[in-house]
PDB file of C-alpha atoms in Angstrom:
ATOM      1  CA  VAL A1449       0.000   0.000   0.000  1.00  0.00           C
ATOM      2  CA  ASP A1450       1.578   3.257  -1.169  1.00  0.00           C
ATOM      3  CA  GLU A1451       0.752   5.582   1.712  1.00  0.00           C
ATOM      4  CA  VAL A1452       3.383   8.125   0.660  1.00  0.00           C
ATOM      5  CA  ALA A1453       1.718   8.724  -2.707  1.00  0.00           C
ATOM      6  CA  ALA A1454      -1.659   8.979  -0.962  1.00  0.00           C
ATOM      7  CA  LYS A1455      -0.359  11.686   1.365  1.00  0.00           C
ATOM      8  CA  HIS A1456       0.836  13.731  -1.618  1.00  0.00           C
ATOM      9  CA  PHE A1457      -2.818  13.974  -2.684  1.00  0.00           C
ATOM     10  CA  ASN A1458      -4.105  14.445   0.885  1.00  0.00           C
ATOM     11  CA  ALA A1459      -6.148  11.267   0.477  1.00  0.00           C
ATOM     12  CA  ASP A1460      -8.490  10.273   3.297  1.00  0.00           C
ATOM     13  CA  CYS A1461      -8.416   6.589   2.382  1.00  0.00           C
ATOM     14  CA  LEU A1462      -6.907   4.074  -0.057  1.00  0.00           C
ATOM     15  CA  VAL A1463      -8.468   1.252  -2.069  1.00  0.00           C
ATOM     16  CA  HIS A1464      -5.976  -1.578  -2.651  1.00  0.00           C
ATOM     17  CA  TYR A1465      -6.716  -4.103  -5.429  1.00  0.00           C
ATOM     18  CA  GLY A1466      -5.209  -7.580  -5.732  1.00  0.00           C
ATOM     19  CA  LYS A1467      -2.518  -9.289  -3.680  1.00  0.00           C
ATOM     20  CA  ALA A1468      -1.663  -7.807  -0.308  1.00  0.00           C
ATOM     21  CA  CYS A1469       1.028  -8.602   2.272  1.00  0.00           C
ATOM     22  CA  LEU A1470      -1.374  -7.387   5.012  1.00  0.00           C
ATOM     23  CA  SER A1471       1.391  -5.526   6.831  1.00  0.00           C
ATOM     24  CA  LYS A1472       0.139  -3.029   9.393  1.00  0.00           C
ATOM     25  CA  PRO A1473       0.548   0.543   8.086  1.00  0.00           C
ATOM     26  CA  LYS A1474       2.360   3.012  10.293  1.00  0.00           C
ATOM     27  CA  SER A1475      -0.224   5.794   9.921  1.00  0.00           C
ATOM     28  CA  SER A1476      -3.966   5.693  10.536  1.00  0.00           C
ATOM     29  CA  ILE A1477      -5.074   6.243   6.932  1.00  0.00           C
ATOM     30  CA  GLY A1478      -8.124   4.158   6.028  1.00  0.00           C
ATOM     31  CA  ILE A1479      -7.405   1.226   3.695  1.00  0.00           C
ATOM     32  CA  PHE A1480     -10.050  -0.811   1.885  1.00  0.00           C
ATOM     33  CA  TYR A1481      -8.856  -4.096   0.368  1.00  0.00           C
ATOM     34  CA  VAL A1482     -10.328  -5.691  -2.756  1.00  0.00           C
ATOM     35  CA  PHE A1483      -8.600  -9.064  -2.956  1.00  0.00           C
ATOM     36  CA  GLY A1484     -10.336 -10.559  -5.950  1.00  0.00           C
ATOM     37  CA  LYS A1485     -11.871 -14.023  -6.041  1.00  0.00           C
ATOM     38  CA  LYS A1486     -10.742 -17.506  -6.978  1.00  0.00           C
ATOM     39  CA  TYR A1487     -12.755 -20.704  -7.023  1.00  0.00           C
ATOM     40  CA  LEU A1488     -12.340 -23.224  -4.203  1.00  0.00           C
ATOM     41  CA  ASP A1489     -13.902 -26.673  -3.988  1.00  0.00           C
ATOM     42  CA  VAL A1490     -14.481 -26.505  -0.233  1.00  0.00           C
ATOM     43  CA  THR A1491     -15.597 -30.132   0.177  1.00  0.00           C
ATOM     44  CA  ASN A1492     -12.615 -31.552  -1.691  1.00  0.00           C
ATOM     45  CA  CYS A1493     -10.247 -29.207   0.119  1.00  0.00           C
ATOM     46  CA  VAL A1494     -11.530 -30.243   3.553  1.00  0.00           C
ATOM     47  CA  ASN A1495     -11.240 -33.918   2.563  1.00  0.00           C
ATOM     48  CA  LYS A1496      -7.551 -33.316   1.790  1.00  0.00           C
ATOM     49  CA  ILE A1497      -7.103 -31.522   5.105  1.00  0.00           C
ATOM     50  CA  TYR A1498      -8.443 -34.560   6.961  1.00  0.00           C
ATOM     51  CA  GLU A1499      -6.233 -36.878   4.925  1.00  0.00           C
ATOM     52  CA  PHE A1500      -3.322 -34.769   6.129  1.00  0.00           C
ATOM     53  CA  VAL A1501      -4.633 -34.995   9.712  1.00  0.00           C
ATOM     54  CA  LYS A1502      -4.867 -38.772   9.397  1.00  0.00           C
ATOM     55  CA  THR A1503      -1.294 -39.033   8.115  1.00  0.00           C
ATOM     56  CA  VAL A1504       0.029 -36.852  10.927  1.00  0.00           C
ATOM     57  CA  SER A1505      -1.976 -38.779  13.530  1.00  0.00           C
ATOM     58  CA  GLU A1506      -0.683 -42.158  12.333  1.00  0.00           C
ATOM     59  CA  ASN A1507       2.926 -40.954  12.540  1.00  0.00           C
ATOM     60  CA  ASP A1508       2.479 -39.077  15.804  1.00  0.00           C
ATOM     61  CA  GLU A1509       4.698 -40.468  18.547  1.00  0.00           C
ATOM     62  CA  THR A1510       4.004 -37.788  21.164  1.00  0.00           C
ATOM     63  CA  ASP A1511       1.281 -37.574  23.779  1.00  0.00           C
ATOM     64  CA  GLU A1512       1.041 -33.791  23.637  1.00  0.00           C
ATOM     65  CA  LYS A1513      -1.859 -31.937  22.073  1.00  0.00           C
ATOM     66  CA  ARG A1514      -0.815 -30.768  18.603  1.00  0.00           C
ATOM     67  CA  THR A1515      -2.435 -28.550  15.993  1.00  0.00           C
ATOM     68  CA  ILE A1516      -2.487 -28.377  12.207  1.00  0.00           C
ATOM     69  CA  LEU A1517      -2.647 -24.738  11.123  1.00  0.00           C
ATOM     70  CA  VAL A1518      -4.649 -24.020   7.961  1.00  0.00           C
ATOM     71  CA  PHE A1519      -3.794 -20.810   6.101  1.00  0.00           C
ATOM     72  CA  TYR A1520      -5.480 -19.518   2.942  1.00  0.00           C
ATOM     73  CA  ASP A1521      -4.557 -16.938   0.321  1.00  0.00           C
ATOM     74  CA  VAL A1522      -6.438 -13.638   0.219  1.00  0.00           C
ATOM     75  CA  TYR A1523      -8.315 -14.726  -2.927  1.00  0.00           C
ATOM     76  CA  TYR A1524     -10.198 -17.304  -0.829  1.00  0.00           C
ATOM     77  CA  ALA A1525     -11.242 -14.962   1.994  1.00  0.00           C
ATOM     78  CA  ARG A1526     -14.906 -15.278   0.963  1.00  0.00           C
ATOM     79  CA  TYR A1527     -14.817 -19.008   1.865  1.00  0.00           C
ATOM     80  CA  ARG A1528     -13.868 -18.524   5.523  1.00  0.00           C
ATOM     81  CA  GLU A1529     -17.287 -19.442   6.911  1.00  0.00           C
ATOM     82  CA  ASN A1530     -17.738 -22.304   4.438  1.00  0.00           C
ATOM     83  CA  LEU A1531     -14.398 -23.803   5.481  1.00  0.00           C
ATOM     84  CA  GLU A1532     -15.281 -23.672   9.160  1.00  0.00           C
ATOM     85  CA  LYS A1533     -18.688 -25.266   8.635  1.00  0.00           C
ATOM     86  CA  GLU A1534     -17.322 -28.009   6.373  1.00  0.00           C
ATOM     87  CA  ILE A1535     -14.463 -28.845   8.773  1.00  0.00           C
ATOM     88  CA  GLU A1536     -16.927 -29.052  11.666  1.00  0.00           C
ATOM     89  CA  LYS A1537     -19.264 -31.226   9.581  1.00  0.00           C
ATOM     90  CA  LYS A1538     -16.463 -33.517   8.417  1.00  0.00           C
ATOM     91  CA  GLY A1539     -15.069 -33.743  11.939  1.00  0.00           C
ATOM     92  CA  LYS A1540     -18.263 -35.407  13.173  1.00  0.00           C
ATOM     93  CA  GLU A1541     -17.473 -38.368  10.891  1.00  0.00           C
ATOM     94  CA  TYR A1542     -14.223 -38.915  12.773  1.00  0.00           C
ATOM     95  CA  ARG A1543     -15.599 -39.187  16.293  1.00  0.00           C
ATOM     96  CA  ASP A1544     -16.225 -42.492  18.086  1.00  0.00           C
ATOM     97  CA  ASP A1545     -19.319 -43.578  20.000  1.00  0.00           C
ATOM     98  CA  ASP A1546     -18.142 -41.598  23.046  1.00  0.00           C
ATOM     99  CA  ASP A1547     -17.849 -38.446  20.882  1.00  0.00           C
ATOM    100  CA  VAL A1548     -14.042 -38.518  21.130  1.00  0.00           C
ATOM    101  CA  ASN A1549     -11.795 -37.432  18.258  1.00  0.00           C
ATOM    102  CA  ILE A1550     -10.352 -40.618  16.728  1.00  0.00           C
ATOM    103  CA  PHE A1551      -7.241 -38.698  15.690  1.00  0.00           C
ATOM    104  CA  GLY A1552      -6.274 -38.316  19.329  1.00  0.00           C
ATOM    105  CA  ASN A1553      -4.392 -35.146  20.124  1.00  0.00           C
ATOM    106  CA  VAL A1554      -4.259 -33.709  16.581  1.00  0.00           C
ATOM    107  CA  ASN A1555      -6.596 -30.741  16.075  1.00  0.00           C
ATOM    108  CA  ILE A1556      -7.266 -28.246  13.259  1.00  0.00           C
ATOM    109  CA  GLU A1557      -7.221 -24.458  13.428  1.00  0.00           C
ATOM    110  CA  ILE A1558      -8.113 -22.204  10.492  1.00  0.00           C
ATOM    111  CA  CYS A1559      -5.965 -19.071  10.705  1.00  0.00           C
ATOM    112  CA  HIS A1560      -8.267 -16.397   9.341  1.00  0.00           C
ATOM    113  CA  ILE A1561      -7.140 -13.098   7.882  1.00  0.00           C
ATOM    114  CA  LYS A1562      -7.313 -10.512  10.632  1.00  0.00           C
ATOM    115  CA  LYS A1563     -10.418  -8.367  10.243  1.00  0.00           C
ATOM    116  CA  LEU A1564      -9.064  -5.321   8.501  1.00  0.00           C
ATOM    117  CA  GLU A1565     -11.658  -2.961   9.912  1.00  0.00           C
ATOM    118  CA  GLU A1566     -10.206  -3.657  13.372  1.00  0.00           C
ATOM    119  CA  GLU A1567      -6.710  -2.723  12.192  1.00  0.00           C
ATOM    120  CA  ASN A1568      -7.808   0.848  11.489  1.00  0.00           C
ATOM    121  CA  ASP A1569      -9.692   1.265  14.781  1.00  0.00           C
ATOM    122  CA  GLU A1570      -7.211   2.499  17.378  1.00  0.00           C
ATOM    123  CA  ASN A1571      -9.787   2.255  20.148  1.00  0.00           C
ATOM    124  CA  ASN A1572     -10.696  -1.360  19.475  1.00  0.00           C
ATOM    125  CA  GLU A1573      -9.653  -3.790  22.224  1.00  0.00           C
ATOM    126  CA  ASN A1574      -8.615  -6.309  19.564  1.00  0.00           C
ATOM    127  CA  ASN A1575      -6.368  -3.862  17.708  1.00  0.00           C
ATOM    128  CA  PRO A1576      -3.282  -5.704  16.375  1.00  0.00           C
ATOM    129  CA  GLU A1577      -1.180  -3.137  18.251  1.00  0.00           C
ATOM    130  CA  ASN A1578      -1.804  -5.375  21.281  1.00  0.00           C
ATOM    131  CA  VAL A1579      -1.808  -8.741  19.557  1.00  0.00           C
ATOM    132  CA  GLU A1580       1.919  -9.341  19.997  1.00  0.00           C
ATOM    133  CA  ASN A1581       1.447  -9.151  23.770  1.00  0.00           C
ATOM    134  CA  ASN A1582      -1.648 -11.358  23.821  1.00  0.00           C
ATOM    135  CA  ASP A1583      -0.832 -14.964  24.765  1.00  0.00           C
ATOM    136  CA  GLU A1584      -3.915 -16.275  22.977  1.00  0.00           C
ATOM    137  CA  ASN A1585      -3.604 -14.434  19.654  1.00  0.00           C
ATOM    138  CA  GLN A1586      -0.615 -14.101  17.359  1.00  0.00           C
ATOM    139  CA  ILE A1587      -0.524 -12.467  13.943  1.00  0.00           C
ATOM    140  CA  VAL A1588       1.369 -14.532  11.358  1.00  0.00           C
ATOM    141  CA  TYR A1589       1.638 -12.872   7.938  1.00  0.00           C
ATOM    142  CA  GLY A1590      -1.701 -11.109   8.444  1.00  0.00           C
ATOM    143  CA  ARG A1591      -3.454 -14.231   9.774  1.00  0.00           C
ATOM    144  CA  GLU A1592      -4.599 -14.784  13.342  1.00  0.00           C
ATOM    145  CA  VAL A1593      -3.346 -17.820  15.283  1.00  0.00           C
ATOM    146  CA  LYS A1594      -5.329 -18.375  18.481  1.00  0.00           C
ATOM    147  CA  THR A1595      -4.211 -21.735  19.889  1.00  0.00           C
ATOM    148  CA  ILE A1596      -0.409 -21.568  19.593  1.00  0.00           C
ATOM    149  CA  LYS A1597       1.869 -19.131  21.397  1.00  0.00           C
ATOM    150  CA  ARG A1598       4.682 -17.505  19.431  1.00  0.00           C
ATOM    151  CA  GLU A1599       7.376 -19.237  21.503  1.00  0.00           C
ATOM    152  CA  ASP A1600       5.849 -22.601  20.495  1.00  0.00           C
ATOM    153  CA  PHE A1601       6.141 -21.978  16.735  1.00  0.00           C
ATOM    154  CA  ILE A1602       9.363 -24.000  16.467  1.00  0.00           C
ATOM    155  CA  ASN A1603       8.497 -26.930  18.704  1.00  0.00           C
ATOM    156  CA  GLU A1604       6.301 -29.983  18.282  1.00  0.00           C
ATOM    157  CA  LYS A1605       2.999 -28.321  19.226  1.00  0.00           C
ATOM    158  CA  ILE A1606       2.446 -27.506  15.543  1.00  0.00           C
ATOM    159  CA  ALA A1607       1.760 -30.790  13.760  1.00  0.00           C
ATOM    160  CA  GLY A1608       1.708 -29.335  10.263  1.00  0.00           C
ATOM    161  CA  ILE A1609       0.878 -26.428   7.956  1.00  0.00           C
ATOM    162  CA  PHE A1610      -1.821 -26.673   5.267  1.00  0.00           C
ATOM    163  CA  TRP A1611      -1.774 -23.843   2.710  1.00  0.00           C
ATOM    164  CA  ILE A1612      -4.754 -23.123   0.443  1.00  0.00           C
ATOM    165  CA  GLY A1613      -3.475 -21.181  -2.538  1.00  0.00           C
ATOM    166  CA  ASP A1614      -0.874 -21.084  -5.311  1.00  0.00           C
ATOM    167  CA  ASP A1615       2.403 -22.882  -4.728  1.00  0.00           C
ATOM    168  CA  ASN A1616       4.334 -19.824  -5.958  1.00  0.00           C
ATOM    169  CA  SER A1617       2.920 -17.563  -3.242  1.00  0.00           C
ATOM    170  CA  ILE A1618       5.340 -15.491  -1.183  1.00  0.00           C
ATOM    171  CA  THR A1619       3.177 -16.185   1.880  1.00  0.00           C
ATOM    172  CA  LEU A1620       3.634 -19.934   1.384  1.00  0.00           C
ATOM    173  CA  LEU A1621       7.378 -19.403   1.103  1.00  0.00           C
ATOM    174  CA  ASN A1622       7.391 -17.451   4.368  1.00  0.00           C
ATOM    175  CA  LEU A1623       5.300 -20.119   6.109  1.00  0.00           C
ATOM    176  CA  TYR A1624       7.685 -22.820   4.910  1.00  0.00           C
ATOM    177  CA  LEU A1625      10.742 -20.941   6.166  1.00  0.00           C
ATOM    178  CA  THR A1626       9.019 -20.257   9.504  1.00  0.00           C
ATOM    179  CA  PHE A1627       7.627 -23.706  10.270  1.00  0.00           C
ATOM    180  CA  ASN A1628       9.449 -26.337   8.189  1.00  0.00           C
ATOM    181  CA  GLN A1629      11.870 -27.275  10.991  1.00  0.00           C
ATOM    182  CA  SER A1630       9.067 -28.671  13.129  1.00  0.00           C
ATOM    183  CA  SER A1631       6.230 -29.316  10.671  1.00  0.00           C
ATOM    184  CA  SER A1632       5.295 -30.737   7.310  1.00  0.00           C
ATOM    185  CA  VAL A1633       3.961 -28.133   4.886  1.00  0.00           C
ATOM    186  CA  TYR A1634       1.283 -29.034   2.317  1.00  0.00           C
ATOM    187  CA  SER A1635      -0.349 -26.868  -0.326  1.00  0.00           C
ATOM    188  CA  TYR A1636      -3.726 -27.173  -2.024  1.00  0.00           C
ATOM    189  CA  GLN A1637      -5.119 -25.279  -5.000  1.00  0.00           C
ATOM    190  CA  SER A1638      -8.287 -25.658  -7.059  1.00  0.00           C
ATOM    191  CA  ARG A1639      -8.591 -25.351 -10.831  1.00  0.00           C
ATOM    192  CA  ILE A1640      -5.022 -25.057 -12.015  1.00  0.00           C
ATOM    193  CA  LEU A1641      -4.920 -23.044 -15.247  1.00  0.00           C
ATOM    194  CA  ASN A1642      -2.460 -22.857 -18.110  1.00  0.00           C
ATOM    195  CA  GLU A1643      -1.310 -19.681 -19.877  1.00  0.00           C
ATOM    196  CA  LYS A1644      -4.532 -19.622 -21.903  1.00  0.00           C
ATOM    197  CA  LYS A1645      -6.614 -19.711 -18.707  1.00  0.00           C
ATOM    198  CA  GLU A1646      -7.752 -23.258 -19.485  1.00  0.00           C
ATOM    199  CA  ILE A1647      -8.295 -25.741 -16.666  1.00  0.00           C
ATOM    200  CA  ILE A1648      -5.589 -28.427 -16.748  1.00  0.00           C
ATOM    201  CA  LYS A1649      -6.268 -29.861 -13.259  1.00  0.00           C
ATOM    202  CA  GLU A1650      -9.289 -29.675 -11.006  1.00  0.00           C
ATOM    203  CA  TYR A1651      -7.022 -29.574  -7.952  1.00  0.00           C
ATOM    204  CA  GLU A1652      -3.528 -30.331  -6.719  1.00  0.00           C
ATOM    205  CA  CYS A1653      -2.427 -31.230  -3.208  1.00  0.00           C
ATOM    206  CA  LYS A1654       1.242 -31.844  -2.483  1.00  0.00           C
ATOM    207  CA  LYS A1655       3.922 -31.712   0.163  1.00  0.00           C
ATOM    208  CA  GLU A1656       6.115 -28.667  -0.272  1.00  0.00           C
ATOM    209  CA  THR A1657       9.847 -29.338  -0.330  1.00  0.00           C
ATOM    210  CA  MET A1658      12.826 -27.618  -1.876  1.00  0.00           C
ATOM    211  CA  ASN A1659      12.892 -30.270  -4.616  1.00  0.00           C
ATOM    212  CA  VAL A1660       9.362 -29.563  -5.900  1.00  0.00           C
ATOM    213  CA  ASN A1661       8.875 -25.840  -5.285  1.00  0.00           C
ATOM    214  CA  ARG A1662      10.811 -23.531  -7.628  1.00  0.00           C
ATOM    215  CA  LEU A1663      10.361 -20.544  -5.332  1.00  0.00           C
ATOM    216  CA  LEU A1664      11.989 -22.481  -2.503  1.00  0.00           C
ATOM    217  CA  MET A1665      14.873 -23.443  -4.781  1.00  0.00           C
ATOM    218  CA  LYS A1666      15.487 -19.783  -5.615  1.00  0.00           C
ATOM    219  CA  LYS A1667      15.267 -18.851  -1.931  1.00  0.00           C
ATOM    220  CA  PHE A1668      17.815 -21.431  -0.844  1.00  0.00           C
ATOM    221  CA  ALA A1669      20.083 -20.413  -3.736  1.00  0.00           C
ATOM    222  CA  SER A1670      19.932 -16.853  -2.355  1.00  0.00           C
ATOM    223  CA  LEU A1671      20.830 -18.157   1.097  1.00  0.00           C
ATOM    224  CA  GLN A1672      23.924 -19.770  -0.376  1.00  0.00           C
ATOM    225  CA  ARG A1673      24.890 -16.442  -1.939  1.00  0.00           C
ATOM    226  CA  ILE A1674      24.507 -14.740   1.438  1.00  0.00           C
ATOM    227  CA  GLN A1675      27.042 -17.100   2.963  1.00  0.00           C
ATOM    228  CA  SER A1676      29.684 -16.057   0.431  1.00  0.00           C
ATOM    229  CA  SER A1677      28.834 -12.326   0.529  1.00  0.00           C
ATOM    230  CA  LYS A1678      31.010  -9.903   2.477  1.00  0.00           C
ATOM    231  CA  LEU A1679      29.184  -6.595   1.970  1.00  0.00           C
ATOM    232  CA  ILE A1680      25.385  -6.526   2.187  1.00  0.00           C
ATOM    233  CA  GLY A1681      23.114  -3.648   1.230  1.00  0.00           C
ATOM    234  CA  ILE A1682      19.937  -3.181   3.293  1.00  0.00           C
ATOM    235  CA  ILE A1683      17.301  -1.576   1.065  1.00  0.00           C
ATOM    236  CA  VAL A1684      14.463   0.331   2.757  1.00  0.00           C
ATOM    237  CA  GLY A1685      11.700   0.586   0.181  1.00  0.00           C
ATOM    238  CA  THR A1686       9.076   2.132   2.458  1.00  0.00           C
ATOM    239  CA  LEU A1687       8.897   4.044   5.725  1.00  0.00           C
ATOM    240  CA  SER A1688       5.146   3.561   6.151  1.00  0.00           C
ATOM    241  CA  ILE A1689       5.073  -0.004   7.534  1.00  0.00           C
ATOM    242  CA  LYS A1690       4.670  -0.380  11.280  1.00  0.00           C
ATOM    243  CA  ASP A1691       7.795  -1.543  13.180  1.00  0.00           C
ATOM    244  CA  TYR A1692      10.072  -1.184  10.137  1.00  0.00           C
ATOM    245  CA  ILE A1693      12.833   0.203  12.382  1.00  0.00           C
ATOM    246  CA  ASP A1694      12.737  -2.935  14.560  1.00  0.00           C
ATOM    247  CA  VAL A1695      13.045  -5.098  11.447  1.00  0.00           C
ATOM    248  CA  ILE A1696      16.057  -3.109  10.213  1.00  0.00           C
ATOM    249  CA  ASP A1697      17.753  -3.395  13.621  1.00  0.00           C
ATOM    250  CA  TYR A1698      17.133  -7.162  13.603  1.00  0.00           C
ATOM    251  CA  ILE A1699      18.712  -7.520  10.140  1.00  0.00           C
ATOM    252  CA  LYS A1700      21.725  -5.478  11.275  1.00  0.00           C
ATOM    253  CA  THR A1701      22.166  -7.785  14.262  1.00  0.00           C
ATOM    254  CA  LEU A1702      22.074 -10.899  12.085  1.00  0.00           C
ATOM    255  CA  ILE A1703      24.662  -9.419   9.696  1.00  0.00           C
ATOM    256  CA  LYS A1704      26.991  -8.486  12.551  1.00  0.00           C
ATOM    257  CA  LEU A1705      26.695 -11.959  14.085  1.00  0.00           C
ATOM    258  CA  SER A1706      27.754 -13.374  10.697  1.00  0.00           C
ATOM    259  CA  ASN A1707      30.891 -11.176  10.724  1.00  0.00           C
ATOM    260  CA  LYS A1708      29.782  -9.280   7.626  1.00  0.00           C
ATOM    261  CA  ASN A1709      29.487  -5.575   6.832  1.00  0.00           C
ATOM    262  CA  TYR A1710      26.468  -3.643   5.599  1.00  0.00           C
ATOM    263  CA  TYR A1711      25.277  -0.341   4.159  1.00  0.00           C
ATOM    264  CA  LEU A1712      21.760   1.020   4.674  1.00  0.00           C
ATOM    265  CA  TYR A1713      19.962   2.665   1.730  1.00  0.00           C
ATOM    266  CA  VAL A1714      16.567   4.411   1.647  1.00  0.00           C
ATOM    267  CA  VAL A1715      15.659   4.454  -2.040  1.00  0.00           C
ATOM    268  CA  GLY A1716      11.863   4.486  -2.216  1.00  0.00           C
ATOM    269  CA  LYS A1717      10.729   2.659  -5.329  1.00  0.00           C
ATOM    270  CA  ILE A1718      13.458   0.292  -6.510  1.00  0.00           C
ATOM    271  CA  ASN A1719      14.701  -0.160 -10.061  1.00  0.00           C
ATOM    272  CA  PRO A1720      17.884  -1.694 -11.581  1.00  0.00           C
ATOM    273  CA  ALA A1721      19.334   1.752 -12.384  1.00  0.00           C
ATOM    274  CA  LYS A1722      19.277   2.789  -8.720  1.00  0.00           C
ATOM    275  CA  LEU A1723      20.916  -0.434  -7.524  1.00  0.00           C
ATOM    276  CA  ALA A1724      23.583  -0.146 -10.238  1.00  0.00           C
ATOM    277  CA  ASN A1725      24.916   2.912  -8.396  1.00  0.00           C
ATOM    278  CA  PHE A1726      26.264   0.606  -5.690  1.00  0.00           C
ATOM    279  CA  PRO A1727      28.541  -1.880  -7.513  1.00  0.00           C
ATOM    280  CA  GLU A1728      30.508  -2.678  -4.356  1.00  0.00           C
ATOM    281  CA  ILE A1729      27.502  -4.440  -2.792  1.00  0.00           C
ATOM    282  CA  ASP A1730      27.574  -8.245  -3.040  1.00  0.00           C
ATOM    283  CA  LEU A1731      23.937  -8.762  -2.092  1.00  0.00           C
ATOM    284  CA  PHE A1732      20.872  -6.610  -1.409  1.00  0.00           C
ATOM    285  CA  VAL A1733      18.245  -7.335   1.258  1.00  0.00           C
ATOM    286  CA  LEU A1734      14.896  -5.624   0.794  1.00  0.00           C
TER     287      LEU A1734
END
C-alpha cells in the first residue's frame, strides 16, 4: 500500500486491489482491500485436510496436544465461513461412539485473515497493536493464530501447515521458512490453469519441499549467496510499515553476528538503475 503517494494527494483513504502482504501501516489512513476471487472446492479441500490430519496422527509419537494450522490466500477470503462449517461437519465423521476425536491429540485451526476494519480502529480492544502481547492471539503474515503461542512456533505443538493457494505464493514461502523445521507443509489449489486460462487440473495437493517448489529453490540459492557475501546492502523501500525500524535493527544484528558488513539505503521505489549505483555491494536485502 503506497501511503506516501496517498499523502501527496491528501487522500483520506486508499483502495488496494489484488494481492496484499497485510502488513500493518504506520499511519492511521483508512485502507479498503479488494482481494479478488478464486474458485475453491471446499468439500474436496476439507477432505484433503483430513487426509493430512490422518497421516500426521498415524505418525504421531508424542502424547502432547498438537495442531495443524490451515492458512489460505487472500483470494479465498470469501470461503472462511464455508471452510469452518465443512471442517466441523467432516469432523463429526471422525468421532467415536463416546464423541471422542479418533485422531487423538491432533486438532485443526483455520488461521483467518485478521479483520481489517479492526486494524484501522485504534480504540478497538482487539487492535493488532496489542496482539503481539496477547498470549492467545498471534498475527502470522496477516493471519490470526489463536491456539499456539509464538514461543511454540518452532516446537512440536504444531503438527503441520496446510496452505490453500498457489504454490508460488510469497506467503507460502514465508510459512515454509518459519515452520518447516518442526512441521510438514502441504499446499492445495483448485482449478489449475495454463497460460490460456484453461483448466488443466481440477485440484492439486502436495507436500512442499525444496525439490518440488521452484520458489523455494530460488530462496535457498539466495541463502547460499549470502554465505559467500562480504558486503550486504539493506534496502528500505518504504517508511510507512509499522515496526520497520525494529526489522532493520534485527537484520543489522544478524549481519553483525555473521561477521559481515552492511550499508543502509533508503531508495523508495526500486529499479535496476538505482541499484547499479552501488557496484561494491555483493547482495541486497529488501
